[in-house]
N, CA, C and O atoms as a DFTB+ gen file, in Angstrom:
724 C
 N C O
     1  1       0.852      -1.167       0.000
     2  2       0.000       0.000       0.000
     3  2       0.898       1.231       0.000
     4  3       1.842       1.306       0.786
     5  1       0.619       2.178      -0.857
     6  2       1.386       3.419      -0.938
     7  2       0.566       4.550      -0.341
     8  3      -0.618       4.700      -0.640
     9  1       1.205       5.339       0.501
    10  2       0.561       6.492       1.123
    11  2       1.219       7.756       0.597
    12  3       2.432       7.780       0.391
    13  1       0.437       8.809       0.376
    14  2       1.060      10.078      -0.037
    15  2       2.025      10.551       1.048
    16  3       1.714      10.477       2.237
    17  1       3.183      11.031       0.642
    18  2       4.211      11.449       1.599
    19  2       3.715      12.513       2.575
    20  3       4.011      12.402       3.764
    21  1       2.979      13.533       2.144
    22  2       2.511      14.517       3.139
    23  2       1.645      13.879       4.232
    24  3       1.736      14.250       5.402
    25  1       0.807      12.920       3.837
    26  2      -0.029      12.228       4.828
    27  2       0.855      11.427       5.790
    28  3       0.686      11.506       7.007
    29  1       1.792      10.660       5.240
    30  2       2.666       9.827       6.067
    31  2       3.493      10.694       7.018
    32  3       3.660      10.347       8.188
    33  1       4.008      11.814       6.521
    34  2       4.776      12.719       7.386
    35  2       3.912      13.264       8.520
    36  3       4.372      13.360       9.658
    37  1       2.674      13.618       8.221
    38  2       1.762      14.176       9.227
    39  2       1.445      13.151      10.306
    40  3       1.534      13.462      11.494
    41  1       1.075      11.930       9.912
    42  2       0.731      10.927      10.933
    43  2       1.968      10.507      11.726
    44  3       1.853      10.135      12.894
    45  1       3.140      10.562      11.111
    46  2       4.358      10.238      11.842
    47  2       4.587      11.261      12.961
    48  3       4.976      10.901      14.072
    49  1       4.343      12.525      12.657
    50  2       4.499      13.572      13.683
    51  2       3.420      13.474      14.755
    52  3       3.668      13.823      15.909
    53  1       2.229      13.004      14.393
    54  2       1.100      12.952      15.330
    55  2       1.025      11.647      16.114
    56  3       0.141      11.486      16.955
    57  1       1.917      10.734      15.859
    58  2       1.845       9.387      16.433
    59  2       1.763       9.395      17.956
    60  3       0.962       8.653      18.524
    61  1       2.554      10.197      18.620
    62  2       2.558      10.225      20.086
    63  2       1.236      10.797      20.607
    64  3       0.635      10.237      21.524
    65  1       0.789      11.907      20.027
    66  2      -0.485      12.503      20.456
    67  2      -1.632      11.529      20.246
    68  3      -2.521      11.421      21.090
    69  1      -1.618      10.827      19.137
    70  2      -2.659       9.825      18.885
    71  2      -2.596       8.694      19.904
    72  3      -3.620       8.104      20.246
    73  1      -1.403       8.395      20.384
    74  2      -1.248       7.375      21.418
    75  2      -2.000       7.739      22.689
    76  3      -2.577       6.871      23.344
    77  1      -1.994       9.034      23.043
    78  2      -2.745       9.474      24.220
    79  2      -4.250       9.324      23.996
    80  3      -4.985       8.959      24.913
    81  1      -4.705       9.606      22.774
    82  2      -6.121       9.394      22.456
    83  2      -6.478       7.913      22.542
    84  3      -7.546       7.549      23.033
    85  1      -5.578       7.070      22.064
    86  2      -5.808       5.622      22.162
    87  2      -5.871       5.171      23.615
    88  3      -6.683       4.313      23.963
    89  1      -5.027       5.737      24.460
    90  2      -5.058       5.395      25.883
    91  2      -6.410       5.770      26.480
    92  3      -6.970       5.019      27.278
    93  1      -6.929       6.921      26.096
    94  2      -8.254       7.324      26.565
    95  2      -9.339       6.372      26.087
    96  3     -10.224       5.999      26.857
    97  1      -9.274       5.979      24.823
    98  2     -10.241       5.018      24.287
    99  2     -10.125       3.684      25.013
   100  3     -11.129       3.036      25.310
   101  1      -8.897       3.285      25.292
   102  2      -8.643       2.046      26.018
   103  2      -9.314       2.086      27.389
   104  3      -9.978       1.128      27.785
   105  1      -9.142       3.192      28.112
   106  2      -9.770       3.341      29.429
   107  2     -11.297       3.332      29.328
   108  3     -11.977       2.706      30.141
   109  1     -11.820       4.021      28.340
   110  2     -13.265       4.184      28.209
   111  2     -13.963       2.899      27.754
   112  3     -14.986       2.517      28.322
   113  1     -13.421       2.236      26.739
   114  2     -14.130       1.127      26.105
   115  2     -13.797      -0.253      26.661
   116  3     -14.520      -1.210      26.382
   117  1     -12.740      -0.382      27.429
   118  2     -12.373      -1.725      27.895
   119  2     -13.367      -2.222      28.941
   120  3     -13.828      -1.476      29.805
   121  1     -13.674      -3.502      28.828
   122  2     -14.594      -4.165      29.761
   123  2     -14.068      -5.580      30.024
   124  3     -14.719      -6.563      29.669
   125  1     -12.896      -5.680      30.642
   126  2     -12.235      -6.983      30.777
   127  2     -12.910      -7.889      31.803
   128  3     -13.584      -7.438      32.728
   129  1     -12.698      -9.169      31.597
   130  2     -13.105     -10.207      32.544
   131  2     -11.891     -11.125      32.733
   132  3     -10.926     -11.043      31.974
   133  1     -11.940     -11.969      33.715
   134  2     -10.801     -12.853      33.993
   135  2     -10.437     -13.686      32.768
   136  3      -9.255     -13.842      32.462
   137  1     -11.433     -14.224      32.059
   138  2     -11.124     -15.067      30.902
   139  2     -10.521     -14.258      29.753
   140  3      -9.658     -14.771      29.040
   141  1     -10.952     -13.005      29.551
   142  2     -10.368     -12.199      28.472
   143  2      -8.922     -11.819      28.817
   144  3      -8.068     -11.747      27.933
   145  1      -8.654     -11.577      30.102
   146  2      -7.279     -11.303      30.527
   147  2      -6.395     -12.532      30.331
   148  3      -5.248     -12.421      29.898
   149  1      -6.938     -13.698      30.653
   150  2      -6.176     -14.944      30.548
   151  2      -5.805     -15.258      29.105
   152  3      -4.777     -15.887      28.853
   153  1      -6.627     -14.829      28.160
   154  2      -6.330     -15.065      26.743
   155  2      -5.513     -13.919      26.152
   156  3      -4.525     -14.150      25.456
   157  1      -5.926     -12.687      26.430
   158  2      -5.329     -11.536      25.768
   159  2      -3.954     -11.141      26.270
   160  3      -3.082     -10.800      25.471
   161  1      -3.742     -11.180      27.577
   162  2      -2.448     -10.730      28.093
   163  2      -1.271     -11.582      27.624
   164  3      -0.210     -11.026      27.340
   165  1      -1.410     -12.914      27.530
   166  2      -0.285     -13.684      26.961
   167  2       0.017     -13.313      25.502
   168  3       1.175     -13.338      25.086
   169  1      -1.009     -12.973      24.734
   170  2      -0.771     -12.521      23.355
   171  2      -0.002     -11.203      23.383
   172  3       0.942     -11.011      22.616
   173  1      -0.409     -10.296      24.270
   174  2       0.300      -9.023      24.402
   175  2       1.747      -9.239      24.835
   176  3       2.641      -8.535      24.365
   177  1       1.991     -10.200      25.723
   178  2       3.355     -10.511      26.159
   179  2       4.197     -10.986      24.978
   180  3       5.373     -10.635      24.877
   181  1       3.610     -11.778      24.086
   182  2       4.348     -12.214      22.889
   183  2       4.782     -11.007      22.058
   184  3       5.914     -10.946      21.580
   185  1       3.867     -10.049      21.893
   186  2       4.208      -8.831      21.160
   187  2       5.312      -8.052      21.848
   188  3       6.225      -7.547      21.194
   189  1       5.229      -7.953      23.163
   190  2       6.247      -7.255      23.942
   191  2       7.597      -7.967      23.818
   192  3       8.634      -7.317      23.686
   193  1       7.582      -9.296      23.860
   194  2       8.811     -10.072      23.696
   195  2       9.430      -9.821      22.317
   196  3      10.643      -9.644      22.206
   197  1       8.602      -9.806      21.266
   198  2       9.114      -9.562      19.914
   199  2       9.752      -8.175      19.838
   200  3      10.820      -8.019      19.246
   201  1       9.111      -7.175      20.429
   202  2       9.680      -5.826      20.442
   203  2      11.023      -5.810      21.183
   204  3      11.990      -5.216      20.707
   205  1      11.078      -6.458      22.336
   206  2      12.319      -6.489      23.121
   207  2      13.431      -7.181      22.343
   208  3      14.560      -6.692      22.299
   209  1      13.116      -8.312      21.735
   210  2      14.103      -9.061      20.947
   211  2      14.641      -8.181      19.816
   212  3      15.843      -8.156      19.552
   213  1      13.735      -7.465      19.157
   214  2      14.144      -6.593      18.054
   215  2      15.041      -5.460      18.556
   216  3      16.065      -5.157      17.944
   217  1      14.656      -4.841      19.667
   218  2      15.436      -3.712      20.194
   219  2      16.851      -4.131      20.559
   220  3      17.775      -3.322      20.474
   221  1      17.032      -5.366      20.959
   222  2      18.353      -5.870      21.311
   223  2      19.221      -6.215      20.123
   224  3      20.353      -6.670      20.292
   225  1      18.704      -6.006      18.913
   226  2      19.467      -6.248      17.680
   227  2      19.569      -4.999      16.810
   228  3      20.147      -5.053      15.725
   229  1      19.023      -3.884      17.263
   230  2      18.880      -2.699      16.415
   231  2      19.873      -1.602      16.776
   232  3      19.865      -1.083      17.892
   233  1      20.729      -1.256      15.816
   234  2      21.614      -0.098      15.937
   235  2      21.140       0.928      14.916
   236  3      21.617       0.971      13.782
   237  1      20.190       1.752      15.347
   238  2      19.505       2.690      14.453
   239  2      20.480       3.555      13.666
   240  3      21.388       4.178      14.216
   241  1      20.254       3.566      12.357
   242  2      20.982       4.420      11.405
   243  2      22.478       4.128      11.296
   244  3      23.190       4.826      10.574
   245  1      22.962       3.107      12.004
   246  2      24.383       2.763      11.927
   247  2      24.619       1.508      11.108
   248  3      25.633       1.376      10.423
   249  1      23.671       0.593      11.188
   250  2      23.801      -0.700      10.524
   251  2      22.401      -1.191      10.165
   252  3      21.459      -1.024      10.940
   253  1      22.271      -1.794       8.991
   254  2      20.983      -2.380       8.616
   255  2      20.800      -3.665       9.417
   256  3      21.531      -4.636       9.223
   257  1      19.835      -3.662      10.303
   258  2      19.570      -4.845      11.131
   259  2      19.044      -5.964      10.239
   260  3      18.013      -5.818       9.583
   261  1      19.767      -7.083      10.222
   262  2      19.359      -8.235       9.423
   263  2      19.471      -9.530      10.220
   264  3      19.311     -10.616       9.663
   265  1      19.744      -9.421      11.522
   266  2      19.879     -10.626      12.332
   267  2      18.810     -10.643      13.410
   268  3      18.023      -9.705      13.537
   269  1      18.792     -11.713      14.179
   270  2      17.744     -11.863      15.186
   271  2      16.385     -11.851      14.507
   272  3      16.209     -12.520      13.489
   273  1      15.426     -11.115      15.035
   274  2      14.098     -11.104      14.418
   275  2      14.105     -10.431      13.047
   276  3      13.215     -10.675      12.233
   277  1      15.101      -9.588      12.787
   278  2      15.178      -8.901      11.489
   279  2      15.526      -9.865      10.359
   280  3      15.389      -9.505       9.189
   281  1      15.967     -11.068      10.672
   282  2      16.176     -12.087       9.646
   283  2      14.846     -12.714       9.236
   284  3      14.752     -13.362       8.193
   285  1      13.828     -12.519      10.057
   286  2      12.516     -13.127       9.816
   287  2      11.470     -12.130       9.317
   288  3      10.569     -12.492       8.561
   289  1      11.599     -10.875       9.747
   290  2      10.614      -9.861       9.383
   291  2      11.309      -8.498       9.399
   292  3      12.102      -8.220      10.299
   293  1      11.018      -7.645       8.408
   294  2      11.725      -6.364       8.304
   295  2      11.364      -5.398       9.424
   296  3      12.180      -4.555       9.797
   297  1      10.186      -5.504       9.950
   298  2       9.708      -4.537      10.944
   299  2       9.213      -5.234      12.204
   300  3       8.029      -5.148      12.531
   301  1      10.107      -5.927      12.922
   302  2       9.643      -6.668      14.094
   303  2       9.123      -5.770      15.220
   304  3       8.286      -6.207      16.010
   305  1       9.594      -4.540      15.308
   306  2       9.042      -3.646      16.330
   307  2       7.565      -3.380      16.060
   308  3       6.751      -3.399      16.983
   309  1       7.217      -3.134      14.801
   310  2       5.812      -2.881      14.465
   311  2       4.988      -4.164      14.503
   312  3       3.823      -4.139      14.900
   313  1       5.583      -5.284      14.095
   314  2       4.865      -6.562      14.213
   315  2       4.591      -6.863      15.687
   316  3       3.528      -7.380      16.033
   317  1       5.551      -6.539      16.550
   318  2       5.345      -6.717      17.986
   319  2       4.275      -5.779      18.523
   320  3       3.461      -6.172      19.359
   321  1       4.276      -4.547      18.047
   322  2       3.243      -3.588      18.457
   323  2       1.870      -4.088      18.052
   324  3       0.929      -4.024      18.843
   325  1       1.743      -4.587      16.826
   326  2       0.459      -5.114      16.356
   327  2       0.019      -6.313      17.194
   328  3      -1.156      -6.433      17.543
   329  1       0.957      -7.193      17.512
   330  2       0.636      -8.365      18.337
   331  2       0.212      -7.944      19.736
   332  3      -0.772      -8.457      20.270
   333  1       0.948      -7.013      20.331
   334  2       0.597      -6.528      21.677
   335  2      -0.765      -5.836      21.665
   336  3      -1.575      -6.050      22.568
   337  1      -1.022      -5.015      20.658
   338  2      -2.317      -4.327      20.565
   339  2      -3.455      -5.335      20.403
   340  3      -4.528      -5.162      20.981
   341  1      -3.221      -6.375      19.627
   342  2      -4.229      -7.428      19.468
   343  2      -4.505      -8.093      20.813
   344  3      -5.659      -8.329      21.173
   345  1      -3.446      -8.391      21.549
   346  2      -3.613      -8.993      22.866
   347  2      -4.384      -8.089      23.820
   348  3      -5.253      -8.549      24.560
   349  1      -4.059      -6.800      23.796
   350  2      -4.785      -5.864      24.667
   351  2      -6.245      -5.732      24.235
   352  3      -7.123      -5.601      25.089
   353  1      -6.522      -5.763      22.942
   354  2      -7.915      -5.701      22.485
   355  2      -8.691      -6.929      22.954
   356  3      -9.844      -6.817      23.368
   357  1      -8.061      -8.094      22.887
   358  2      -8.701      -9.320      23.387
   359  2      -8.932      -9.202      24.891
   360  3     -10.021      -9.494      25.386
   361  1      -7.901      -8.772      25.608
   362  2      -8.008      -8.642      27.065
   363  2      -9.069      -7.618      27.458
   364  3      -9.769      -7.797      28.454
   365  1      -9.189      -6.545      26.677
   366  2     -10.150      -5.478      26.979
   367  2     -11.589      -5.886      26.683
   368  3     -12.527      -5.275      27.196
   369  1     -11.766      -6.906      25.864
   370  2     -13.102      -7.422      25.537
   371  2     -14.003      -6.341      24.942
   372  3     -15.136      -6.142      25.380
   373  1     -13.469      -5.647      23.928
   374  2     -14.225      -4.568      23.303
   375  2     -14.010      -4.587      21.803
   376  3     -12.894      -4.381      21.327
   377  1     -15.076      -4.834      21.057
   378  2     -14.945      -4.826      19.597
   379  2     -14.705      -3.396      19.104
   380  3     -14.037      -3.201      18.088
   381  1     -15.235      -2.404      19.803
   382  2     -14.997      -1.014      19.406
   383  2     -13.511      -0.693      19.525
   384  3     -12.923      -0.097      18.623
   385  1     -12.919      -1.086      20.627
   386  2     -11.495      -0.853      20.825
   387  2     -10.672      -1.614      19.782
   388  3      -9.673      -1.094      19.286
   389  1     -11.078      -2.824      19.452
   390  2     -10.369      -3.597      18.424
   391  2     -10.404      -2.863      17.083
   392  3      -9.398      -2.815      16.375
   393  1     -11.554      -2.295      16.733
   394  2     -11.676      -1.548      15.474
   395  2     -10.799      -0.289      15.517
   396  3     -10.123       0.032      14.539
   397  1     -10.813       0.420      16.650
   398  2     -10.006       1.634      16.791
   399  2      -8.516       1.296      16.680
   400  3      -7.774       2.002      15.998
   401  1      -8.075       0.231      17.341
   402  2      -6.666      -0.162      17.271
   403  2      -6.277      -0.600      15.860
   404  3      -5.189      -0.273      15.387
   405  1      -7.158      -1.334      15.190
   406  2      -6.876      -1.759      13.813
   407  2      -6.795      -0.543      12.884
   408  3      -5.905      -0.465      12.037
   409  1      -7.717       0.397      13.042
   410  2      -7.695       1.607      12.210
   411  2      -6.424       2.405      12.460
   412  3      -5.825       2.935      11.523
   413  1      -6.011       2.491      13.721
   414  2      -4.771       3.189      14.048
   415  2      -3.578       2.522      13.371
   416  3      -2.707       3.203      12.831
   417  1      -3.537       1.199      13.399
   418  2      -2.416       0.513      12.767
   419  2      -2.418       0.765      11.259
   420  3      -1.375       1.057      10.674
   421  1      -3.577       0.652      10.641
   422  2      -3.669       0.839       9.188
   423  2      -3.380       2.271       8.760
   424  3      -2.674       2.503       7.779
   425  1      -3.930       3.231       9.501
   426  2      -3.853       4.635       9.083
   427  2      -2.630       5.377       9.608
   428  3      -2.247       6.403       9.045
   429  1      -2.016       4.884      10.666
   430  2      -0.859       5.569      11.248
   431  2       0.414       4.740      11.082
   432  3       1.402       5.220      10.526
   433  1       0.391       3.509      11.558
   434  2       1.632       2.734      11.570
   435  2       2.073       2.287      10.182
   436  3       3.270       2.310       9.895
   437  1       1.162       1.887       9.319
   438  2       1.607       1.464       7.984
   439  2       2.273       2.597       7.209
   440  3       3.295       2.358       6.567
   441  1       1.734       3.832       7.240
   442  2       2.477       4.912       6.576
   443  2       3.841       5.181       7.219
   444  3       4.797       5.508       6.516
   445  1       3.939       5.050       8.530
   446  2       5.219       5.256       9.212
   447  2       6.210       4.163       8.798
   448  3       7.386       4.450       8.577
   449  1       5.746       2.923       8.691
   450  2       6.604       1.827       8.223
   451  2       7.150       2.162       6.839
   452  3       8.338       1.979       6.571
   453  1       6.276       2.652       5.964
   454  2       6.696       3.009       4.615
   455  2       7.773       4.103       4.638
   456  3       8.779       4.004       3.936
   457  1       7.556       5.142       5.447
   458  2       8.562       6.212       5.571
   459  2       9.892       5.670       6.082
   460  3      10.952       6.014       5.560
   461  1       9.831       4.834       7.092
   462  2      11.061       4.287       7.662
   463  2      11.805       3.416       6.659
   464  3      13.034       3.442       6.602
   465  1      11.064       2.645       5.869
   466  2      11.728       1.811       4.870
   467  2      12.350       2.666       3.766
   468  3      13.406       2.313       3.241
   469  1      11.717       3.777       3.408
   470  2      12.325       4.697       2.440
   471  2      13.620       5.279       3.008
   472  3      14.613       5.414       2.293
   473  1      13.604       5.617       4.278
   474  2      14.795       6.136       4.953
   475  2      15.914       5.089       4.947
   476  3      17.067       5.409       4.657
   477  1      15.570       3.849       5.266
   478  2      16.577       2.779       5.277
   479  2      17.151       2.539       3.884
   480  3      18.344       2.272       3.738
   481  1      16.298       2.634       2.855
   482  2      16.766       2.445       1.483
   483  2      17.766       3.535       1.095
   484  3      18.703       3.278       0.339
   485  1      17.569       4.751       1.610
   486  2      18.522       5.835       1.333
   487  2      19.842       5.623       2.090
   488  3      20.914       5.910       1.558
   489  1      19.763       5.126       3.315
   490  2      20.960       4.943       4.143
   491  2      21.794       3.734       3.743
   492  3      23.024       3.781       3.761
   493  1      21.110       2.647       3.382
   494  2      21.797       1.374       3.184
   495  2      21.519       0.813       1.790
   496  3      20.389       0.418       1.505
   497  1      22.519       0.770       0.924
   498  2      22.316       0.253      -0.433
   499  2      21.804      -1.193      -0.449
   500  3      21.112      -1.594      -1.385
   501  1      22.140      -1.970       0.578
   502  2      21.725      -3.380       0.621
   503  2      20.259      -3.563       1.034
   504  3      19.766      -4.690       1.064
   505  1      19.562      -2.469       1.350
   506  2      18.184      -2.595       1.827
   507  2      17.270      -3.230       0.774
   508  3      16.427      -4.054       1.127
   509  1      17.409      -2.880      -0.480
   510  2      16.516      -3.413      -1.521
   511  2      16.616      -4.936      -1.614
   512  3      15.598      -5.616      -1.739
   513  1      17.820      -5.467      -1.554
   514  2      17.990      -6.922      -1.563
   515  2      17.363      -7.542      -0.311
   516  3      16.680      -8.564      -0.382
   517  1      17.608      -6.910       0.822
   518  2      17.020      -7.368       2.093
   519  2      15.489      -7.366       2.005
   520  3      14.841      -8.320       2.435
   521  1      14.919      -6.304       1.452
   522  2      13.458      -6.195       1.342
   523  2      12.879      -7.272       0.429
   524  3      11.749      -7.716       0.634
   525  1      13.633      -7.690      -0.563
   526  2      13.154      -8.775      -1.447
   527  2      13.150     -10.125      -0.732
   528  3      12.321     -10.984      -1.030
   529  1      14.073     -10.311       0.206
   530  2      14.211     -11.588       0.908
   531  2      13.331     -11.733       2.144
   532  3      12.921     -12.842       2.489
   533  1      13.038     -10.619       2.810
   534  2      12.405     -10.673       4.128
   535  2      11.065      -9.951       4.080
   536  3      10.999      -8.810       3.621
   537  1       9.992     -10.596       4.546
   538  2       8.669      -9.962       4.500
   539  2       8.562      -8.750       5.433
   540  3       9.289      -8.646       6.421
   541  1       7.655      -7.850       5.102
   542  2       7.505      -6.591       5.830
   543  2       6.965      -6.778       7.249
   544  3       7.553      -6.256       8.196
   545  1       5.862      -7.510       7.417
   546  2       5.215      -7.589       8.735
   547  2       4.852      -8.995       9.191
   548  3       4.660      -9.213      10.387
   549  1       4.754      -9.949       8.284
   550  2       4.403     -11.325       8.652
   551  2       5.697     -12.139       8.634
   552  3       6.256     -12.371       7.563
   553  1       6.183     -12.577       9.801
   554  2       7.511     -13.199       9.855
   555  2       7.599     -14.569       9.198
   556  3       6.628     -15.324       9.151
   557  1       8.816     -14.874       8.680
   558  2       9.181     -16.248       8.317
   559  2       9.227     -17.029       9.616
   560  3       9.758     -16.538      10.613
   561  1       8.683     -18.231       9.624
   562  2       8.731     -19.022      10.848
   563  2       9.776     -20.126      10.800
   564  3      10.152     -20.664      11.841
   565  1      10.252     -20.475       9.602
   566  2      11.251     -21.530       9.477
   567  2      12.648     -20.999       9.760
   568  3      12.828     -19.848      10.158
   569  1      13.630     -21.864       9.544
   570  2      15.032     -21.489       9.755
   571  2      15.446     -20.453       8.713
   572  3      15.151     -20.594       7.526
   573  1      16.126     -19.426       9.171
   574  2      16.657     -18.403       8.275
   575  2      18.075     -18.056       8.724
   576  3      18.365     -18.056       9.920
   577  1      18.964     -17.761       7.765
   578  2      20.332     -17.419       8.156
   579  2      20.370     -16.099       8.933
   580  3      19.630     -15.165       8.623
   581  1      21.224     -16.036       9.930
   582  2      21.398     -14.804      10.697
   583  2      20.435     -14.636      11.848
   584  3      20.557     -13.687      12.621
   585  1      19.469     -15.547      11.979
   586  2      18.448     -15.385      13.018
   587  2      19.004     -15.636      14.406
   588  3      18.409     -15.197      15.391
   589  1      20.137     -16.336      14.512
   590  2      20.629     -16.721      15.821
   591  2      21.672     -15.803      16.437
   592  3      22.245     -16.142      17.472
   593  1      21.932     -14.661      15.836
   594  2      22.946     -13.768      16.410
   595  2      22.496     -13.259      17.762
   596  3      21.306     -13.247      18.077
   597  1      23.470     -12.838      18.560
   598  2      23.229     -12.513      19.964
   599  2      22.437     -11.224      20.179
   600  3      22.655     -10.202      19.527
   601  1      21.521     -11.327      21.113
   602  2      20.778     -10.192      21.647
   603  2      21.736      -9.393      22.532
   604  3      22.550      -9.976      23.249
   605  1      21.641      -8.060      22.484
   606  2      22.514      -7.212      23.314
   607  2      21.676      -6.310      24.207
   608  3      20.931      -5.457      23.724
   609  1      21.805      -6.507      25.518
   610  2      21.063      -5.696      26.484
   611  2      21.376      -4.216      26.328
   612  3      20.502      -3.373      26.529
   613  1      22.613      -3.893      25.971
   614  2      22.991      -2.486      25.802
   615  2      22.140      -1.825      24.721
   616  3      21.748      -0.666      24.855
   617  1      21.856      -2.566      23.649
   618  2      20.997      -2.023      22.585
   619  2      19.557      -1.897      23.066
   620  3      18.888      -0.904      22.777
   621  1      19.078      -2.897      23.799
   622  2      17.724      -2.835      24.366
   623  2      17.571      -1.552      25.183
   624  3      16.576      -0.841      25.050
   625  1      18.553      -1.265      26.019
   626  2      18.501      -0.071      26.869
   627  2      18.662       1.209      26.049
   628  3      17.937       2.179      26.266
   629  1      19.601       1.215      25.117
   630  2      19.819       2.405      24.279
   631  2      18.566       2.734      23.472
   632  3      18.243       3.905      23.275
   633  1      17.866       1.709      23.009
   634  2      16.643       1.921      22.232
   635  2      15.427       2.198      23.115
   636  3      14.315       2.369      22.616
   637  1      15.648       2.241      24.432
   638  2      14.617       2.585      25.428
   639  2      13.373       1.693      25.323
   640  3      12.245       2.152      25.505
   641  1      13.602       0.433      25.030
   642  2      12.469      -0.487      24.906
   643  2      11.805      -0.757      26.250
   644  3      10.673      -1.239      26.286
   645  1      12.472      -0.463      27.341
   646  2      11.855      -0.592      28.663
   647  2      10.603       0.274      28.770
   648  3       9.755       0.020      29.626
   649  1      10.468       1.295      27.919
   650  2       9.256       2.107      27.918
   651  2       8.046       1.282      27.470
   652  3       6.944       1.468      27.984
   653  1       8.250       0.373      26.516
   654  2       7.161      -0.505      26.097
   655  2       6.777      -1.446      27.235
   656  3       5.596      -1.731      27.433
   657  1       7.764      -1.926      27.979
   658  2       7.486      -2.765      29.143
   659  2       6.668      -1.986      30.174
   660  3       5.707      -2.513      30.735
   661  1       7.044      -0.750      30.419
   662  2       6.289       0.082      31.367
   663  2       4.854       0.293      30.878
   664  3       3.915       0.248      31.672
   665  1       4.683       0.521      29.578
   666  2       3.342       0.670      29.013
   667  2       2.521      -0.593      29.155
   668  3       1.328      -0.540      29.456
   669  1       3.168      -1.734      28.937
   670  2       2.475      -3.006      29.103
   671  2       2.014      -3.179      30.546
   672  3       0.862      -3.533      30.795
   673  1       2.910      -2.931      31.493
   674  2       2.572      -3.090      32.915
   675  2       1.414      -2.164      33.279
   676  3       0.483      -2.580      33.970
   677  1       1.463      -0.918      32.823
   678  2       0.381       0.032      33.125
   679  2      -0.933      -0.435      32.504
   680  3      -1.974      -0.410      33.160
   681  1      -0.887      -0.860      31.242
   682  2      -2.110      -1.329      30.576
   683  2      -2.687      -2.558      31.235
   684  3      -3.899      -2.652      31.429
   685  1      -1.828      -3.507      31.584
   686  2      -2.291      -4.728      32.256
   687  2      -2.868      -4.397      33.621
   688  3      -3.863      -4.995      34.031
   689  1      -2.255      -3.443      34.339
   690  2      -2.763      -3.048      35.653
   691  2      -4.138      -2.415      35.537
   692  3      -5.021      -2.700      36.346
   693  1      -4.330      -1.564      34.548
   694  2      -5.632      -0.928      34.329
   695  2      -6.685      -1.994      34.022
   696  3      -7.789      -1.956      34.564
   697  1      -6.343      -2.930      33.163
   698  2      -7.297      -3.984      32.824
   699  2      -7.634      -4.843      34.036
   700  3      -8.796      -5.186      34.253
   701  1      -6.622      -5.189      34.825
   702  2      -6.865      -5.995      36.025
   703  2      -7.754      -5.230      37.007
   704  3      -8.672      -5.803      37.595
   705  1      -7.482      -3.950      37.179
   706  2      -8.301      -3.111      38.070
   707  2      -9.750      -3.054      37.587
   708  3     -10.682      -3.186      38.381
   709  1      -9.932      -2.854      36.269
   710  2     -11.301      -2.784      35.725
   711  2     -12.010      -4.127      35.830
   712  3     -13.230      -4.172      35.991
   713  1     -11.260      -5.221      35.741
   714  2     -11.879      -6.556      35.812
   715  2     -12.389      -6.873      37.210
   716  3     -13.380      -7.587      37.362
   717  1     -11.720      -6.349      38.231
   718  2     -12.130      -6.688      39.609
   719  2     -13.068      -5.662      40.216
   720  3     -13.689      -5.953      41.239
   721  1     -13.200      -4.502      39.653
   722  2     -14.060      -3.486      40.276
   723  2     -15.513      -3.700      39.996
   724  3     -16.351      -2.924      40.455
């Protein structure tokens, strides 16, 4: 899918502000129960794990990440975000919230992915070959070369992925509170 550059640039700048609106929608529309938490939160944890794994292999703008999860999918941070959002939508037990999260991913994150891939293509001549070999958002599940390289905690910390962990903990706490009240 191709997005006009002015639109993609605008949603990229608005991404954080839209996140606050999503948090409000999450608070308003979620109606969790114990069974929805039991199903949804493990899915969200998988997304969080994928994001963490990716952050531990990413040296932004210095090297084209092609190992670890990047050997399986070009955008594991966004694939992890989508997985975590799906888990939270399941846990929240709200079809309205699921639609809002899906629309946000389609209208905000996909244009941002496109912009980032254009940026990577400008920085790294090998990106085009990499893009032909590795899918954008749906990972290869079989064996792939380079997938086993070491995760680095220093990169995880430098990429501030602990913020996603904090967001997960806050979201899970809100859902647990709403489920018991």
